[in-house]
Tab-separated table of C-alpha atoms in Angstrom:
chain	number	residue	atom	x	y	z
A	1	UNK	CA	83.069	85.787	63.608
A	2	UNK	CA	83.055	87.130	67.315
A	3	UNK	CA	80.061	88.614	68.423
A	4	UNK	CA	79.474	92.091	69.375
A	5	UNK	CA	80.067	91.822	73.124
A	6	UNK	CA	83.302	89.800	72.249
A	7	UNK	CA	84.928	92.380	70.250
A	8	UNK	CA	83.841	95.214	72.737
A	9	UNK	CA	81.692	97.121	70.015
A	10	UNK	CA	78.643	98.127	71.788
A	11	UNK	CA	79.891	98.029	75.421
A	12	UNK	CA	79.768	100.960	77.685
A	13	UNK	CA	82.880	102.662	79.366
A	14	UNK	CA	82.735	103.496	83.020
A	15	UNK	CA	85.573	106.295	83.455
A	16	UNK	CA	86.482	107.299	87.203
A	17	UNK	CA	86.784	111.092	87.101
A	18	UNK	CA	86.251	112.281	90.442
A	19	UNK	CA	89.361	112.130	92.269
A	20	UNK	CA	91.310	115.555	93.198
A	21	UNK	CA	94.839	114.576	92.087
A	22	UNK	CA	96.340	115.654	95.451
A	23	UNK	CA	99.656	114.337	94.194
A	24	UNK	CA	99.731	116.623	91.115
A	25	UNK	CA	97.998	119.684	92.868
A	26	UNK	CA	100.425	122.391	91.627
A	27	UNK	CA	99.101	122.153	88.159
A	28	UNK	CA	95.611	120.922	89.157
A	29	UNK	CA	94.562	123.630	91.519
A	30	UNK	CA	91.349	124.645	89.189
A	31	UNK	CA	91.014	121.563	87.202
A	32	UNK	CA	89.832	117.919	87.896
A	33	UNK	CA	92.737	115.648	87.347
A	34	UNK	CA	91.207	114.175	84.068
A	35	UNK	CA	90.839	117.674	82.600
A	36	UNK	CA	94.912	118.335	82.943
A	37	UNK	CA	95.912	118.536	79.193
A	38	UNK	CA	98.306	116.203	77.414
A	39	UNK	CA	99.295	118.263	74.550
A	40	UNK	CA	96.289	120.091	73.524
A	41	UNK	CA	93.702	117.841	75.004
A	42	UNK	CA	92.660	116.806	78.517
A	43	UNK	CA	94.038	113.146	79.268
A	44	UNK	CA	90.370	112.101	79.225
A	45	UNK	CA	90.038	112.756	75.904
A	46	UNK	CA	93.187	110.771	74.973
A	47	UNK	CA	91.562	107.757	76.955
A	48	UNK	CA	88.218	108.139	74.920
A	49	UNK	CA	90.102	108.226	72.005
A	50	UNK	CA	91.850	105.302	72.463
A	51	UNK	CA	88.330	103.160	73.253
A	52	UNK	CA	86.823	104.894	70.131
A	53	UNK	CA	89.366	103.490	67.923
A	54	UNK	CA	88.136	100.025	68.679
A	55	UNK	CA	84.522	101.145	68.184
A	56	UNK	CA	83.644	101.666	71.532
A	57	UNK	CA	81.845	105.171	71.768
A	58	UNK	CA	79.413	105.049	74.736
A	59	UNK	CA	80.672	106.364	78.030
A	60	UNK	CA	79.692	107.024	81.650
A	61	UNK	CA	81.833	109.406	83.126
A	62	UNK	CA	81.832	109.497	87.181
A	63	UNK	CA	82.134	112.913	88.216
A	64	UNK	CA	83.125	114.242	91.428
A	65	UNK	CA	85.631	117.053	92.250
A	66	UNK	CA	85.027	120.104	89.935
A	67	UNK	CA	82.852	117.739	88.001
A	68	UNK	CA	81.247	120.914	86.176
A	69	UNK	CA	84.637	121.466	84.426
A	70	UNK	CA	84.040	117.895	82.627
A	71	UNK	CA	80.402	118.838	81.975
A	72	UNK	CA	81.236	121.976	80.290
A	73	UNK	CA	83.870	120.650	78.196
A	74	UNK	CA	81.525	118.264	76.616
A	75	UNK	CA	78.637	120.768	76.609
A	76	UNK	CA	80.997	123.013	74.519
A	77	UNK	CA	82.912	120.412	72.384
A	78	UNK	CA	82.221	122.088	69.149
A	79	UNK	CA	83.250	125.617	70.452
A	80	UNK	CA	86.606	123.885	71.756
A	81	UNK	CA	87.364	122.148	68.549
A	82	UNK	CA	85.427	123.933	65.651
A	83	UNK	CA	85.759	127.302	63.590
A	84	UNK	CA	82.792	129.232	64.284
A	85	UNK	CA	81.249	132.726	63.691
A	86	UNK	CA	79.374	134.217	66.786
A	87	UNK	CA	76.672	136.584	65.924
A	88	UNK	CA	76.043	138.648	69.007
A	89	UNK	CA	73.165	140.827	67.457
A	90	UNK	CA	71.254	137.751	66.600
A	91	UNK	CA	72.710	135.502	69.387
A	92	UNK	CA	73.618	132.718	66.896
A	93	UNK	CA	76.587	130.691	66.513
A	94	UNK	CA	77.531	129.061	62.875
A	95	UNK	CA	79.782	126.275	63.077
A	96	UNK	CA	82.000	126.223	59.731
A	97	UNK	CA	83.755	123.159	60.458
A	98	UNK	CA	83.530	120.809	63.281
A	99	UNK	CA	85.496	117.890	64.732
A	100	UNK	CA	83.032	115.898	66.090
A	101	UNK	CA	83.200	112.465	67.711
A	102	UNK	CA	80.849	109.558	67.726
A	103	UNK	CA	80.526	109.690	71.175
A	104	UNK	CA	77.656	109.254	73.645
A	105	UNK	CA	78.889	110.738	77.098
A	106	UNK	CA	76.855	110.441	80.201
A	107	UNK	CA	78.198	112.675	82.924
A	108	UNK	CA	77.144	111.593	86.477
A	109	UNK	CA	77.818	113.515	89.756
A	110	UNK	CA	79.041	110.575	92.159
A	111	UNK	CA	80.253	112.941	94.910
A	112	UNK	CA	83.116	114.710	95.650
A	113	UNK	CA	84.437	112.589	98.643
A	114	UNK	CA	83.140	109.380	97.333
A	115	UNK	CA	85.528	106.205	96.933
A	116	UNK	CA	85.933	104.516	93.668
A	117	UNK	CA	83.721	101.646	94.504
A	118	UNK	CA	81.091	103.815	95.791
A	119	UNK	CA	81.161	105.613	92.637
A	120	UNK	CA	80.720	102.610	90.464
A	121	UNK	CA	77.518	101.462	92.347
A	122	UNK	CA	75.963	105.115	91.847
A	123	UNK	CA	76.204	104.786	87.986
A	124	UNK	CA	74.497	101.137	88.090
A	125	UNK	CA	71.042	102.423	86.829
A	126	UNK	CA	73.059	103.442	83.548
A	127	UNK	CA	74.500	99.740	83.262
A	128	UNK	CA	71.624	97.526	84.553
A	129	UNK	CA	70.846	96.478	81.104
A	130	UNK	CA	74.542	95.619	80.259
A	131	UNK	CA	76.041	92.263	80.241
A	132	UNK	CA	79.430	93.501	80.624
A	133	UNK	CA	81.393	97.030	80.398
A	134	UNK	CA	84.639	98.469	80.563
A	135	UNK	CA	85.931	100.335	83.574
A	136	UNK	CA	89.014	102.428	83.934
A	137	UNK	CA	90.387	105.304	85.603
A	138	UNK	CA	90.580	108.817	83.799
A	139	UNK	CA	94.507	109.594	84.641
A	140	UNK	CA	96.110	106.786	82.810
A	141	UNK	CA	97.293	105.929	79.265
A	142	UNK	CA	97.943	102.337	77.757
A	143	UNK	CA	98.107	101.105	74.091
A	144	UNK	CA	96.328	97.882	75.196
A	145	UNK	CA	94.275	96.122	72.714
A	146	UNK	CA	90.776	96.276	73.811
A	147	UNK	CA	89.391	94.082	71.457
A	148	UNK	CA	91.558	91.319	72.717
A	149	UNK	CA	90.769	92.396	76.406
A	150	UNK	CA	87.011	92.035	75.696
A	151	UNK	CA	87.549	88.879	74.095
A	152	UNK	CA	89.483	87.394	76.784
A	153	UNK	CA	87.163	88.318	79.549
A	154	UNK	CA	84.129	86.542	77.609
A	155	UNK	CA	86.157	83.626	76.850
A	156	UNK	CA	87.242	82.837	80.484
A	157	UNK	CA	83.829	83.428	81.776
A	158	UNK	CA	84.433	84.969	85.309
A	159	UNK	CA	83.167	88.283	86.752
A	160	UNK	CA	85.952	90.426	86.388
A	161	UNK	CA	89.226	91.127	84.069
A	162	UNK	CA	92.001	93.439	84.919
A	163	UNK	CA	94.816	94.466	82.648
A	164	UNK	CA	98.124	93.912	84.100
A	165	UNK	CA	101.458	95.948	83.601
A	166	UNK	CA	104.738	96.179	84.325
A	167	UNK	CA	106.078	99.451	85.046
A	168	UNK	CA	109.315	100.982	84.313
A	169	UNK	CA	111.714	101.287	87.072
A	170	UNK	CA	112.123	105.258	87.885
A	171	UNK	CA	115.822	105.421	87.695
A	172	UNK	CA	118.256	103.970	85.051
A	173	UNK	CA	120.040	100.691	85.918
A	174	UNK	CA	124.003	100.270	85.919
A	175	UNK	CA	125.658	96.713	86.183
A	176	UNK	CA	129.308	97.090	87.246
A	177	UNK	CA	132.022	94.642	87.760
A	178	UNK	CA	134.166	94.954	90.818
A	179	UNK	CA	137.085	96.939	89.161
A	180	UNK	CA	134.548	99.493	87.948
A	181	UNK	CA	133.811	98.410	84.623
A	182	UNK	CA	130.369	99.284	83.199
A	183	UNK	CA	128.804	95.993	81.806
A	184	UNK	CA	125.607	97.476	80.836
A	185	UNK	CA	123.121	100.634	81.391
A	186	UNK	CA	119.667	100.704	80.986
A	187	UNK	CA	117.730	103.738	81.145
A	188	UNK	CA	114.413	102.599	82.450
A	189	UNK	CA	114.321	99.096	82.950
A	190	UNK	CA	111.205	97.368	84.378
A	191	UNK	CA	110.715	97.749	88.185
A	192	UNK	CA	110.893	94.217	90.208
A	193	UNK	CA	109.426	92.285	87.323
A	194	UNK	CA	106.205	92.212	89.032
A	195	UNK	CA	102.772	93.077	87.437
A	196	UNK	CA	100.504	95.887	88.779
A	197	UNK	CA	97.042	96.791	88.137
A	198	UNK	CA	97.140	98.703	84.868
A	199	UNK	CA	93.598	100.118	85.318
A	200	UNK	CA	91.798	98.698	82.237
A	201	UNK	CA	89.277	96.315	83.185
A	202	UNK	CA	86.178	94.554	81.619
A	203	UNK	CA	83.613	93.469	84.307
A	204	UNK	CA	80.292	91.703	84.252
A	205	UNK	CA	77.112	93.099	85.810
A	206	UNK	CA	77.704	90.406	88.650
A	207	UNK	CA	80.453	92.662	89.947
A	208	UNK	CA	77.744	94.725	91.745
A	209	UNK	CA	77.123	91.809	93.992
A	210	UNK	CA	80.748	92.267	95.340
A	211	UNK	CA	80.637	95.930	96.454
A	212	UNK	CA	79.720	96.805	99.770
A	213	UNK	CA	77.230	98.700	101.170
A	214	UNK	CA	79.567	101.369	102.747
A	215	UNK	CA	81.596	103.636	100.841
A	216	UNK	CA	84.502	101.757	99.852
A	217	UNK	CA	87.344	101.914	97.270
A	218	UNK	CA	87.201	99.485	94.300
A	219	UNK	CA	90.600	98.188	94.867
A	220	UNK	CA	90.058	97.322	98.416
A	221	UNK	CA	87.061	95.101	99.516
A	222	UNK	CA	85.285	94.333	95.900
A	223	UNK	CA	88.591	93.252	94.230
A	224	UNK	CA	89.501	91.150	97.415
A	225	UNK	CA	86.005	89.557	97.210
A	226	UNK	CA	86.493	89.022	93.533
A	227	UNK	CA	89.938	87.448	94.237
A	228	UNK	CA	88.722	85.079	97.223
A	229	UNK	CA	85.720	83.875	94.937
A	230	UNK	CA	88.300	83.169	92.303
A	231	UNK	CA	86.459	85.624	89.792
A	232	UNK	CA	89.279	87.990	88.848
A	233	UNK	CA	91.460	87.016	85.794
A	234	UNK	CA	94.571	88.883	84.732
A	235	UNK	CA	95.239	90.050	81.017
A	236	UNK	CA	98.760	90.563	80.572
A	237	UNK	CA	99.970	93.712	78.550
A	238	UNK	CA	103.362	94.102	77.969
A	239	UNK	CA	103.394	97.161	75.733
A	240	UNK	CA	103.213	100.891	76.883
A	241	UNK	CA	101.281	102.052	80.166
A	242	UNK	CA	101.980	105.002	82.065
A	243	UNK	CA	99.849	106.700	84.881
A	244	UNK	CA	99.774	110.567	85.634
A	245	UNK	CA	100.057	110.680	89.430
A	246	UNK	CA	102.908	113.211	89.369
A	247	UNK	CA	104.179	116.266	87.341
A	248	UNK	CA	106.981	114.187	86.299
A	249	UNK	CA	104.598	111.763	84.676
A	250	UNK	CA	102.479	114.391	83.412
A	251	UNK	CA	105.656	115.965	81.582
A	252	UNK	CA	106.860	112.692	80.215
A	253	UNK	CA	103.453	111.922	78.453
A	254	UNK	CA	103.326	115.581	77.262
A	255	UNK	CA	106.749	114.933	75.893
A	256	UNK	CA	105.728	111.950	74.025
A	257	UNK	CA	102.582	113.509	72.701
A	258	UNK	CA	104.134	116.640	71.458
A	259	UNK	CA	107.102	115.016	69.644
A	260	UNK	CA	104.696	112.545	67.785
A	261	UNK	CA	105.706	109.482	69.555
A	262	UNK	CA	102.873	108.719	71.975
A	263	UNK	CA	102.411	104.830	71.763
A	264	UNK	CA	98.650	105.053	72.846
A	265	UNK	CA	97.883	107.115	69.765
A	266	UNK	CA	96.491	104.324	67.717
A	267	UNK	CA	93.725	106.407	65.942
């Protein structure tokens, strides 16, 4: 039987939720990007539900831009998701039914202009007793098997694992003969066939030795240092993956969820 860490149970999840989402600002003017709804729930909720499906329920959320919105959401989670009676005379709230999650959520203000590597560094006090932990962005959805990802990480023994994905091309692909006859049409083919960072990591505690003293992005010096020391391994995921960097991508995820075709909904 695999051990607890190998399965992923009992591991913590660090979620980056501090960015402003400048490329999707037209719909995120008053909300931090991870709080933008997919259907009726914030994309952050969808990410946490995916982890929870695999028995992973301890979250450390790196807040930044409008982080108080995220704090208020979880502080008032029962009000958001329950039937209640509010008695203004007695100042009491009676919760009739609730949809509680088995989550422990630690919300840390990591600074508004902080880069991703520095955000990770600032939550070290909440991870110092962890041998390894999950690490991901608060704006991407995936149907990756997190149990297999954790097992992959613990089997290879390196300091870091990154889920790599092959995103679909943005436009349809058409194969045409010289005479003009269409041989094939593919609505969303894979891009150039190359893998990219899918944003779902497993990291061992040793990665903190790779973080520079200066405010730096996780994707720059730390990852390059891990590559240079041969401490980064790639977990290939050929299933669904999508970021939410643009309004177009948000609308795509909305459509999948609202039509009950969301691949990431494994719960």
